[in-house]
PDB file of C-alpha atoms in Angstrom:
ATOM      1  CA  UNK A   1      37.826-141.876  -8.995  1.00 67.00           C
ATOM      2  CA  UNK A   2      40.774-139.457  -9.011  1.00 74.00           C
ATOM      3  CA  UNK A   3      40.476-138.807  -5.280  1.00 80.00           C
ATOM      4  CA  UNK A   4      40.757-142.516  -4.570  1.00 83.00           C
ATOM      5  CA  UNK A   5      43.799-143.003  -6.769  1.00 90.00           C
ATOM      6  CA  UNK A   6      45.642-139.876  -5.662  1.00 92.00           C
ATOM      7  CA  UNK A   7      44.975-140.499  -1.956  1.00 93.00           C
ATOM      8  CA  UNK A   8      47.122-143.625  -2.277  1.00 93.00           C
ATOM      9  CA  UNK A   9      50.023-141.333  -3.181  1.00 94.00           C
ATOM     10  CA  UNK A  10      49.592-138.871  -0.310  1.00 95.00           C
ATOM     11  CA  UNK A  11      47.253-136.382  -1.964  1.00 96.00           C
ATOM     12  CA  UNK A  12      43.996-134.848  -0.804  1.00 97.00           C
ATOM     13  CA  UNK A  13      41.686-132.666  -2.850  1.00 96.00           C
ATOM     14  CA  UNK A  14      38.792-130.262  -3.164  1.00 96.00           C
ATOM     15  CA  UNK A  15      36.153-131.043  -5.786  1.00 95.00           C
ATOM     16  CA  UNK A  16      32.943-129.251  -6.752  1.00 94.00           C
ATOM     17  CA  UNK A  17      30.605-130.447  -9.507  1.00 92.00           C
ATOM     18  CA  UNK A  18      28.961-128.025 -11.899  1.00 93.00           C
ATOM     19  CA  UNK A  19      25.816-126.419 -10.561  1.00 93.00           C
ATOM     20  CA  UNK A  20      23.499-128.703 -12.551  1.00 91.00           C
ATOM     21  CA  UNK A  21      24.405-131.431 -10.037  1.00 92.00           C
ATOM     22  CA  UNK A  22      21.836-129.830  -7.734  1.00 89.00           C
ATOM     23  CA  UNK A  23      19.023-130.546 -10.200  1.00 88.00           C
ATOM     24  CA  UNK A  24      19.658-134.215 -11.073  1.00 89.00           C
ATOM     25  CA  UNK A  25      19.299-137.541  -9.285  1.00 90.00           C
ATOM     26  CA  UNK A  26      21.947-138.897  -6.952  1.00 88.00           C
ATOM     27  CA  UNK A  27      23.014-141.465  -9.550  1.00 90.00           C
ATOM     28  CA  UNK A  28      23.227-138.842 -12.309  1.00 90.00           C
ATOM     29  CA  UNK A  29      25.184-136.564  -9.987  1.00 88.00           C
ATOM     30  CA  UNK A  30      28.065-139.049 -10.036  1.00 85.00           C
ATOM     31  CA  UNK A  31      28.604-138.266 -13.711  1.00 88.00           C
ATOM     32  CA  UNK A  32      28.544-134.458 -13.504  1.00 93.00           C
ATOM     33  CA  UNK A  33      31.957-132.930 -14.176  1.00 92.00           C
ATOM     34  CA  UNK A  34      33.338-129.942 -12.286  1.00 94.00           C
ATOM     35  CA  UNK A  35      36.552-128.441 -10.926  1.00 96.00           C
ATOM     36  CA  UNK A  36      39.135-129.985  -8.611  1.00 96.00           C
ATOM     37  CA  UNK A  37      42.364-128.988  -6.903  1.00 97.00           C
ATOM     38  CA  UNK A  38      44.599-131.749  -5.503  1.00 97.00           C
ATOM     39  CA  UNK A  39      47.496-131.143  -3.138  1.00 97.00           C
ATOM     40  CA  UNK A  40      50.338-133.057  -1.506  1.00 96.00           C
ATOM     41  CA  UNK A  41      49.443-133.447   2.186  1.00 96.00           C
ATOM     42  CA  UNK A  42      53.095-133.629   3.219  1.00 95.00           C
ATOM     43  CA  UNK A  43      53.691-130.140   1.797  1.00 94.00           C
ATOM     44  CA  UNK A  44      50.394-128.286   2.202  1.00 96.00           C
ATOM     45  CA  UNK A  45      47.451-127.939   4.558  1.00 96.00           C
ATOM     46  CA  UNK A  46      44.147-126.596   3.286  1.00 97.00           C
ATOM     47  CA  UNK A  47      43.533-123.321   5.090  1.00 96.00           C
ATOM     48  CA  UNK A  48      40.366-122.130   3.366  1.00 96.00           C
ATOM     49  CA  UNK A  49      38.370-122.816   0.214  1.00 98.00           C
ATOM     50  CA  UNK A  50      35.506-121.215  -1.705  1.00 98.00           C
ATOM     51  CA  UNK A  51      32.987-122.507  -4.238  1.00 97.00           C
ATOM     52  CA  UNK A  52      32.100-120.003  -6.992  1.00 97.00           C
ATOM     53  CA  UNK A  53      28.781-120.653  -8.748  1.00 97.00           C
ATOM     54  CA  UNK A  54      28.334-118.309 -11.715  1.00 96.00           C
ATOM     55  CA  UNK A  55      24.671-119.219 -12.142  1.00 95.00           C
ATOM     56  CA  UNK A  56      23.848-118.237  -8.560  1.00 94.00           C
ATOM     57  CA  UNK A  57      25.881-115.051  -8.866  1.00 92.00           C
ATOM     58  CA  UNK A  58      23.876-114.160 -11.970  1.00 91.00           C
ATOM     59  CA  UNK A  59      20.605-114.623 -10.067  1.00 90.00           C
ATOM     60  CA  UNK A  60      21.817-112.627  -7.073  1.00 87.00           C
ATOM     61  CA  UNK A  61      22.890-109.707  -9.266  1.00 82.00           C
ATOM     62  CA  UNK A  62      20.334-109.750 -12.066  1.00 82.00           C
ATOM     63  CA  UNK A  63      18.459-106.569 -11.157  1.00 77.00           C
ATOM     64  CA  UNK A  64      18.464-104.218 -14.129  1.00 71.00           C
ATOM     65  CA  UNK A  65      20.185-106.742 -16.393  1.00 78.00           C
ATOM     66  CA  UNK A  66      17.767-109.220 -17.981  1.00 85.00           C
ATOM     67  CA  UNK A  67      20.568-110.783 -19.991  1.00 88.00           C
ATOM     68  CA  UNK A  68      22.084-112.004 -16.725  1.00 90.00           C
ATOM     69  CA  UNK A  69      19.093-114.339 -16.404  1.00 90.00           C
ATOM     70  CA  UNK A  70      18.587-115.100 -20.079  1.00 92.00           C
ATOM     71  CA  UNK A  71      22.237-115.740 -20.971  1.00 94.00           C
ATOM     72  CA  UNK A  72      24.455-116.153 -17.890  1.00 95.00           C
ATOM     73  CA  UNK A  73      22.202-117.839 -15.318  1.00 94.00           C
ATOM     74  CA  UNK A  74      21.396-120.691 -17.697  1.00 95.00           C
ATOM     75  CA  UNK A  75      25.047-121.822 -17.789  1.00 96.00           C
ATOM     76  CA  UNK A  76      26.240-124.170 -15.034  1.00 96.00           C
ATOM     77  CA  UNK A  77      29.947-123.244 -14.984  1.00 97.00           C
ATOM     78  CA  UNK A  78      31.838-122.870 -11.725  1.00 98.00           C
ATOM     79  CA  UNK A  79      35.167-122.031 -10.112  1.00 98.00           C
ATOM     80  CA  UNK A  80      36.962-122.908  -6.894  1.00 98.00           C
ATOM     81  CA  UNK A  81      39.548-121.072  -4.813  1.00 98.00           C
ATOM     82  CA  UNK A  82      41.861-122.657  -2.251  1.00 98.00           C
ATOM     83  CA  UNK A  83      44.317-121.130   0.201  1.00 98.00           C
ATOM     84  CA  UNK A  84      47.010-123.473   1.482  1.00 97.00           C
ATOM     85  CA  UNK A  85      49.386-123.235   4.416  1.00 95.00           C
ATOM     86  CA  UNK A  86      52.881-124.221   3.319  1.00 93.00           C
ATOM     87  CA  UNK A  87      54.242-126.761   5.801  1.00 89.00           C
ATOM     88  CA  UNK A  88      57.944-126.243   5.085  1.00 75.00           C
ATOM     89  CA  UNK A  89      58.706-122.992   6.905  1.00 59.00           C
ATOM     90  CA  UNK A  90      62.329-123.897   7.691  1.00 60.00           C
ATOM     91  CA  UNK A  91      63.408-121.119   5.360  1.00 55.00           C
ATOM     92  CA  UNK A  92      62.184-117.877   6.908  1.00 46.00           C
ATOM     93  CA  UNK A  93      62.100-116.187   3.499  1.00 45.00           C
ATOM     94  CA  UNK A  94      59.358-118.507   2.263  1.00 53.00           C
ATOM     95  CA  UNK A  95      55.714-117.489   2.064  1.00 61.00           C
ATOM     96  CA  UNK A  96      53.478-119.217   4.573  1.00 86.00           C
ATOM     97  CA  UNK A  97      50.451-119.372   2.260  1.00 94.00           C
ATOM     98  CA  UNK A  98      49.692-120.090  -1.397  1.00 96.00           C
ATOM     99  CA  UNK A  99      46.449-119.492  -3.307  1.00 97.00           C
ATOM    100  CA  UNK A 100      45.389-121.820  -6.124  1.00 98.00           C
ATOM    101  CA  UNK A 101      42.390-121.134  -8.376  1.00 98.00           C
ATOM    102  CA  UNK A 102      40.611-123.334 -10.896  1.00 98.00           C
ATOM    103  CA  UNK A 103      37.651-122.598 -13.146  1.00 98.00           C
ATOM    104  CA  UNK A 104      35.716-123.910 -16.115  1.00 98.00           C
ATOM    105  CA  UNK A 105      34.252-121.174 -18.318  1.00 98.00           C
ATOM    106  CA  UNK A 106      31.383-121.586 -20.818  1.00 97.00           C
ATOM    107  CA  UNK A 107      32.410-123.293 -24.045  1.00 96.00           C
ATOM    108  CA  UNK A 108      30.108-121.705 -26.636  1.00 96.00           C
ATOM    109  CA  UNK A 109      31.858-119.199 -28.968  1.00 94.00           C
ATOM    110  CA  UNK A 110      28.479-117.557 -29.596  1.00 95.00           C
ATOM    111  CA  UNK A 111      28.427-116.543 -25.927  1.00 97.00           C
ATOM    112  CA  UNK A 112      31.674-114.592 -25.694  1.00 97.00           C
ATOM    113  CA  UNK A 113      29.831-112.101 -23.456  1.00 96.00           C
ATOM    114  CA  UNK A 114      29.045-114.897 -21.000  1.00 97.00           C
ATOM    115  CA  UNK A 115      32.665-116.072 -20.984  1.00 97.00           C
ATOM    116  CA  UNK A 116      33.821-112.546 -20.189  1.00 95.00           C
ATOM    117  CA  UNK A 117      31.215-111.941 -17.502  1.00 94.00           C
ATOM    118  CA  UNK A 118      31.934-115.274 -15.836  1.00 96.00           C
ATOM    119  CA  UNK A 119      35.605-114.355 -15.800  1.00 96.00           C
ATOM    120  CA  UNK A 120      34.898-110.931 -14.275  1.00 93.00           C
ATOM    121  CA  UNK A 121      32.712-112.572 -11.640  1.00 93.00           C
ATOM    122  CA  UNK A 122      35.451-115.130 -10.980  1.00 96.00           C
ATOM    123  CA  UNK A 123      38.108-112.514 -10.280  1.00 96.00           C
ATOM    124  CA  UNK A 124      35.673-110.433  -8.218  1.00 93.00           C
ATOM    125  CA  UNK A 125      34.919-113.446  -5.997  1.00 95.00           C
ATOM    126  CA  UNK A 126      38.630-114.239  -5.758  1.00 97.00           C
ATOM    127  CA  UNK A 127      39.258-110.653  -4.667  1.00 95.00           C
ATOM    128  CA  UNK A 128      36.786-111.055  -1.797  1.00 94.00           C
ATOM    129  CA  UNK A 129      38.326-114.433  -0.918  1.00 97.00           C
ATOM    130  CA  UNK A 130      41.859-113.024  -0.783  1.00 96.00           C
ATOM    131  CA  UNK A 131      40.859-110.007   1.284  1.00 94.00           C
ATOM    132  CA  UNK A 132      39.690-112.384   4.011  1.00 94.00           C
ATOM    133  CA  UNK A 133      43.154-113.943   4.361  1.00 95.00           C
ATOM    134  CA  UNK A 134      46.104-112.455   6.218  1.00 90.00           C
ATOM    135  CA  UNK A 135      48.593-111.186   3.652  1.00 89.00           C
ATOM    136  CA  UNK A 136      45.887-110.507   1.071  1.00 91.00           C
ATOM    137  CA  UNK A 137      47.156-109.282  -2.274  1.00 92.00           C
ATOM    138  CA  UNK A 138      50.792-109.996  -1.375  1.00 93.00           C
ATOM    139  CA  UNK A 139      50.177-113.760  -1.382  1.00 95.00           C
ATOM    140  CA  UNK A 140      51.399-115.851  -4.328  1.00 96.00           C
ATOM    141  CA  UNK A 141      48.524-116.909  -6.568  1.00 98.00           C
ATOM    142  CA  UNK A 142      48.187-119.453  -9.377  1.00 98.00           C
ATOM    143  CA  UNK A 143      45.219-119.302 -11.770  1.00 98.00           C
ATOM    144  CA  UNK A 144      44.356-122.472 -13.687  1.00 98.00           C
ATOM    145  CA  UNK A 145      41.431-123.338 -15.863  1.00 98.00           C
ATOM    146  CA  UNK A 146      39.637-124.401 -18.955  1.00 98.00           C
ATOM    147  CA  UNK A 147      38.761-120.865 -19.993  1.00 98.00           C
ATOM    148  CA  UNK A 148      37.457-122.006 -23.376  1.00 98.00           C
ATOM    149  CA  UNK A 149      39.216-118.897 -24.673  1.00 98.00           C
ATOM    150  CA  UNK A 150      42.170-118.480 -27.001  1.00 97.00           C
ATOM    151  CA  UNK A 151      45.260-116.444 -26.006  1.00 97.00           C
ATOM    152  CA  UNK A 152      44.040-113.443 -28.057  1.00 96.00           C
ATOM    153  CA  UNK A 153      40.538-113.422 -26.484  1.00 97.00           C
ATOM    154  CA  UNK A 154      38.978-110.759 -24.253  1.00 97.00           C
ATOM    155  CA  UNK A 155      38.941-113.264 -21.383  1.00 98.00           C
ATOM    156  CA  UNK A 156      42.719-113.665 -21.414  1.00 98.00           C
ATOM    157  CA  UNK A 157      43.222-109.953 -22.094  1.00 97.00           C
ATOM    158  CA  UNK A 158      41.245-109.199 -18.924  1.00 97.00           C
ATOM    159  CA  UNK A 159      43.356-111.595 -16.865  1.00 98.00           C
ATOM    160  CA  UNK A 160      46.720-110.380 -18.167  1.00 98.00           C
ATOM    161  CA  UNK A 161      46.012-106.645 -18.381  1.00 97.00           C
ATOM    162  CA  UNK A 162      43.858-106.509 -15.219  1.00 96.00           C
ATOM    163  CA  UNK A 163      41.159-104.607 -17.101  1.00 94.00           C
ATOM    164  CA  UNK A 164      38.818-104.745 -20.089  1.00 92.00           C
ATOM    165  CA  UNK A 165      36.827-102.029 -21.837  1.00 90.00           C
ATOM    166  CA  UNK A 166      33.094-101.965 -21.112  1.00 87.00           C
ATOM    167  CA  UNK A 167      32.644-101.424 -24.855  1.00 88.00           C
ATOM    168  CA  UNK A 168      34.624-104.496 -25.908  1.00 92.00           C
ATOM    169  CA  UNK A 169      33.050-106.254 -28.878  1.00 94.00           C
ATOM    170  CA  UNK A 170      32.817-109.512 -26.917  1.00 95.00           C
ATOM    171  CA  UNK A 171      29.990-107.963 -24.887  1.00 92.00           C
ATOM    172  CA  UNK A 172      27.922-107.899 -28.118  1.00 92.00           C
ATOM    173  CA  UNK A 173      26.589-104.484 -27.124  1.00 90.00           C
ATOM    174  CA  UNK A 174      24.524-106.041 -24.325  1.00 88.00           C
ATOM    175  CA  UNK A 175      24.024-103.826 -21.292  1.00 76.00           C
ATOM    176  CA  UNK A 176      25.498-105.711 -18.375  1.00 80.00           C
ATOM    177  CA  UNK A 177      26.962-102.530 -16.916  1.00 68.00           C
ATOM    178  CA  UNK A 178      24.647-102.311 -13.908  1.00 69.00           C
ATOM    179  CA  UNK A 179      25.459-105.813 -12.783  1.00 71.00           C
ATOM    180  CA  UNK A 180      29.156-105.541 -13.491  1.00 65.00           C
ATOM    181  CA  UNK A 181      29.436-102.284 -11.587  1.00 65.00           C
ATOM    182  CA  UNK A 182      27.861-103.974  -8.579  1.00 66.00           C
ATOM    183  CA  UNK A 183      29.966-107.115  -8.876  1.00 61.00           C
ATOM    184  CA  UNK A 184      33.272-105.526  -9.753  1.00 62.00           C
ATOM    185  CA  UNK A 185      33.196-102.137  -8.054  1.00 61.00           C
ATOM    186  CA  UNK A 186      33.474 -98.786  -9.781  1.00 54.00           C
ATOM    187  CA  UNK A 187      34.577 -98.744 -13.389  1.00 56.00           C
ATOM    188  CA  UNK A 188      38.084 -97.571 -14.053  1.00 60.00           C
ATOM    189  CA  UNK A 189      38.120 -94.530 -16.349  1.00 57.00           C
ATOM    190  CA  UNK A 190      41.145 -93.824 -18.526  1.00 61.00           C
ATOM    191  CA  UNK A 191      42.298 -90.566 -20.059  1.00 50.00           C
ATOM    192  CA  UNK A 192      40.168 -90.808 -23.176  1.00 65.00           C
ATOM    193  CA  UNK A 193      37.027 -91.377 -21.155  1.00 67.00           C
ATOM    194  CA  UNK A 194      36.582 -95.081 -21.930  1.00 74.00           C
ATOM    195  CA  UNK A 195      35.498 -97.122 -18.929  1.00 81.00           C
ATOM    196  CA  UNK A 196      36.993-100.444 -17.977  1.00 86.00           C
ATOM    197  CA  UNK A 197      36.231-103.295 -15.624  1.00 88.00           C
ATOM    198  CA  UNK A 198      39.220-104.284 -13.550  1.00 91.00           C
ATOM    199  CA  UNK A 199      40.692-106.759 -11.098  1.00 93.00           C
ATOM    200  CA  UNK A 200      43.412-106.198  -8.525  1.00 94.00           C
ATOM    201  CA  UNK A 201      45.953-108.873  -9.452  1.00 96.00           C
ATOM    202  CA  UNK A 202      49.070-108.665 -11.623  1.00 97.00           C
ATOM    203  CA  UNK A 203      49.230-111.902 -13.570  1.00 98.00           C
ATOM    204  CA  UNK A 204      51.336-113.433 -16.310  1.00 98.00           C
ATOM    205  CA  UNK A 205      51.067-116.649 -18.267  1.00 98.00           C
ATOM    206  CA  UNK A 206      53.345-119.557 -17.422  1.00 98.00           C
ATOM    207  CA  UNK A 207      53.768-120.014 -21.174  1.00 98.00           C
ATOM    208  CA  UNK A 208      55.659-117.365 -23.134  1.00 96.00           C
ATOM    209  CA  UNK A 209      54.380-116.278 -26.553  1.00 95.00           C
ATOM    210  CA  UNK A 210      57.017-118.473 -28.197  1.00 95.00           C
ATOM    211  CA  UNK A 211      56.013-121.458 -26.068  1.00 96.00           C
ATOM    212  CA  UNK A 212      52.348-120.903 -26.917  1.00 95.00           C
ATOM    213  CA  UNK A 213      53.222-120.983 -30.614  1.00 92.00           C
ATOM    214  CA  UNK A 214      55.016-124.292 -30.089  1.00 92.00           C
ATOM    215  CA  UNK A 215      52.165-125.621 -27.946  1.00 94.00           C
ATOM    216  CA  UNK A 216      49.663-125.069 -30.789  1.00 91.00           C
ATOM    217  CA  UNK A 217      46.662-126.557 -29.012  1.00 93.00           C
ATOM    218  CA  UNK A 218      45.268-127.809 -25.726  1.00 97.00           C
ATOM    219  CA  UNK A 219      41.894-128.659 -27.253  1.00 96.00           C
ATOM    220  CA  UNK A 220      41.860-131.039 -30.222  1.00 94.00           C
ATOM    221  CA  UNK A 221      38.384-131.895 -31.483  1.00 94.00           C
ATOM    222  CA  UNK A 222      37.116-132.872 -34.899  1.00 92.00           C
ATOM    223  CA  UNK A 223      35.948-129.331 -35.696  1.00 93.00           C
ATOM    224  CA  UNK A 224      38.233-127.137 -33.541  1.00 94.00           C
ATOM    225  CA  UNK A 225      41.906-127.176 -32.622  1.00 94.00           C
ATOM    226  CA  UNK A 226      43.458-124.464 -30.470  1.00 96.00           C
ATOM    227  CA  UNK A 227      44.641-123.288 -27.054  1.00 97.00           C
ATOM    228  CA  UNK A 228      41.741-122.928 -24.596  1.00 98.00           C
ATOM    229  CA  UNK A 229      43.391-123.869 -21.293  1.00 98.00           C
ATOM    230  CA  UNK A 230      45.737-121.613 -19.363  1.00 98.00           C
ATOM    231  CA  UNK A 231      47.943-121.385 -16.262  1.00 98.00           C
ATOM    232  CA  UNK A 232      48.813-117.921 -14.944  1.00 98.00           C
ATOM    233  CA  UNK A 233      50.562-116.721 -11.815  1.00 98.00           C
ATOM    234  CA  UNK A 234      51.239-113.563  -9.838  1.00 97.00           C
ATOM    235  CA  UNK A 235      54.176-111.646 -11.294  1.00 96.00           C
ATOM    236  CA  UNK A 236      55.836-110.364  -8.147  1.00 93.00           C
ATOM    237  CA  UNK A 237      56.318-113.548  -6.123  1.00 93.00           C
ATOM    238  CA  UNK A 238      56.320-116.514  -8.532  1.00 96.00           C
ATOM    239  CA  UNK A 239      58.328-117.413 -11.587  1.00 96.00           C
ATOM    240  CA  UNK A 240      58.064-120.243 -14.078  1.00 97.00           C
ATOM    241  CA  UNK A 241      60.923-122.738 -14.132  1.00 97.00           C
ATOM    242  CA  UNK A 242      59.535-124.930 -16.874  1.00 97.00           C
ATOM    243  CA  UNK A 243      56.419-126.025 -18.738  1.00 98.00           C
ATOM    244  CA  UNK A 244      55.173-129.148 -20.496  1.00 96.00           C
ATOM    245  CA  UNK A 245      55.238-128.887 -24.262  1.00 94.00           C
ATOM    246  CA  UNK A 246      52.519-129.931 -26.664  1.00 91.00           C
ATOM    247  CA  UNK A 247      51.602-133.242 -28.237  1.00 88.00           C
ATOM    248  CA  UNK A 248      53.982-134.381 -31.006  1.00 88.00           C
ATOM    249  CA  UNK A 249      52.368-133.242 -34.264  1.00 85.00           C
ATOM    250  CA  UNK A 250      54.235-135.890 -36.258  1.00 89.00           C
ATOM    251  CA  UNK A 251      52.861-138.599 -33.982  1.00 89.00           C
ATOM    252  CA  UNK A 252      49.335-137.230 -34.447  1.00 89.00           C
ATOM    253  CA  UNK A 253      49.760-137.263 -38.230  1.00 88.00           C
ATOM    254  CA  UNK A 254      51.386-140.697 -38.283  1.00 92.00           C
ATOM    255  CA  UNK A 255      48.487-142.129 -36.286  1.00 90.00           C
ATOM    256  CA  UNK A 256      45.952-140.219 -38.393  1.00 91.00           C
ATOM    257  CA  UNK A 257      44.486-138.505 -35.349  1.00 92.00           C
ATOM    258  CA  UNK A 258      41.960-135.971 -36.626  1.00 92.00           C
ATOM    259  CA  UNK A 259      40.197-135.354 -33.316  1.00 94.00           C
ATOM    260  CA  UNK A 260      39.848-136.374 -29.685  1.00 94.00           C
ATOM    261  CA  UNK A 261      38.653-138.252 -27.716  1.00 93.00           C
ATOM    262  CA  UNK A 262      39.633-141.467 -29.474  1.00 91.00           C
ATOM    263  CA  UNK A 263      41.115-144.891 -28.740  1.00 90.00           C
ATOM    264  CA  UNK A 264      44.505-143.308 -28.012  1.00 87.00           C
ATOM    265  CA  UNK A 265      43.361-140.411 -25.833  1.00 88.00           C
ATOM    266  CA  UNK A 266      40.240-140.250 -23.616  1.00 91.00           C
ATOM    267  CA  UNK A 267      39.734-136.468 -23.561  1.00 93.00           C
ATOM    268  CA  UNK A 268      39.413-133.625 -26.056  1.00 94.00           C
ATOM    269  CA  UNK A 269      41.820-131.575 -23.888  1.00 95.00           C
ATOM    270  CA  UNK A 270      45.553-132.080 -23.360  1.00 95.00           C
ATOM    271  CA  UNK A 271      47.132-131.312 -19.959  1.00 95.00           C
ATOM    272  CA  UNK A 272      49.189-128.250 -19.122  1.00 97.00           C
ATOM    273  CA  UNK A 273      51.977-128.541 -16.551  1.00 97.00           C
ATOM    274  CA  UNK A 274      54.131-125.806 -15.064  1.00 98.00           C
ATOM    275  CA  UNK A 275      56.844-125.851 -12.411  1.00 97.00           C
ATOM    276  CA  UNK A 276      56.848-122.646 -10.344  1.00 96.00           C
ATOM    277  CA  UNK A 277      59.228-121.128  -7.819  1.00 93.00           C
ATOM    278  CA  UNK A 278      58.501-118.653  -5.022  1.00 91.00           C
ATOM    279  CA  UNK A 279      60.530-115.446  -5.279  1.00 88.00           C
ATOM    280  CA  UNK A 280      60.888-112.264  -3.204  1.00 64.00           C
ATOM    281  CA  UNK A 281      58.963-114.049  -0.477  1.00 53.00           C
ATOM    282  CA  UNK A 282      58.326-112.523   2.914  1.00 47.00           C
ATOM    283  CA  UNK A 283      56.606-113.743   6.020  1.00 42.00           C
TER     284      UNK A 283
END
């Protein structure tokens, strides 16, 4: 549906359904959600894309980690990565490529270990994707997604700090270390001997701490209200010019909205929007 509407306005897109689409009928497949990235064809050309299937990654790397099969493989979450060529190269200081990522992480708060492992797998696959592109780690990168994780979660800590302790409580003491070492390279040891899993990107949120406090929530259901969706970007070559604020709380109260979806709003998530600018760009 979205592809048809947006194509009328000069957009193209990349869409991948969740992995369960492979196991259902063709008619049922039409109703499987997933991840999409849309782009303005007058400004960008798709250079390369990658489909990231966490369930398949769990199967491929399950040796010595039964919980990879029992807990991670059973979840059908995915991610996608796209590299775009920027068409406007009239300014020689502009980057020629831009990387956009999108993912949907497991929703269940009882599976915080799965959320964290999916996120580690995501960034590991992105690392391999970026290494195959000229410019590699110097390219501007934007990370978007329904991470089903609050700003103070281990998932967001891993993204922002580029590392997470192997002993973090969100792992629930489960021994995923063999798999994670294989998927994410050698652990990073710090001076007190604690080991960490790491990624190679320096990211920051498009929303400042103050803006997140004002935002209040991106997910508004009948039994949970909070921020679960995030947009991040590389620190060294992008900066945020502006972001979309949250839904008017007074309007919600005046209309007695106690949860979504409802007759006013068709989703339990509210959109995030950020305007970004390339900085310190080189060819």
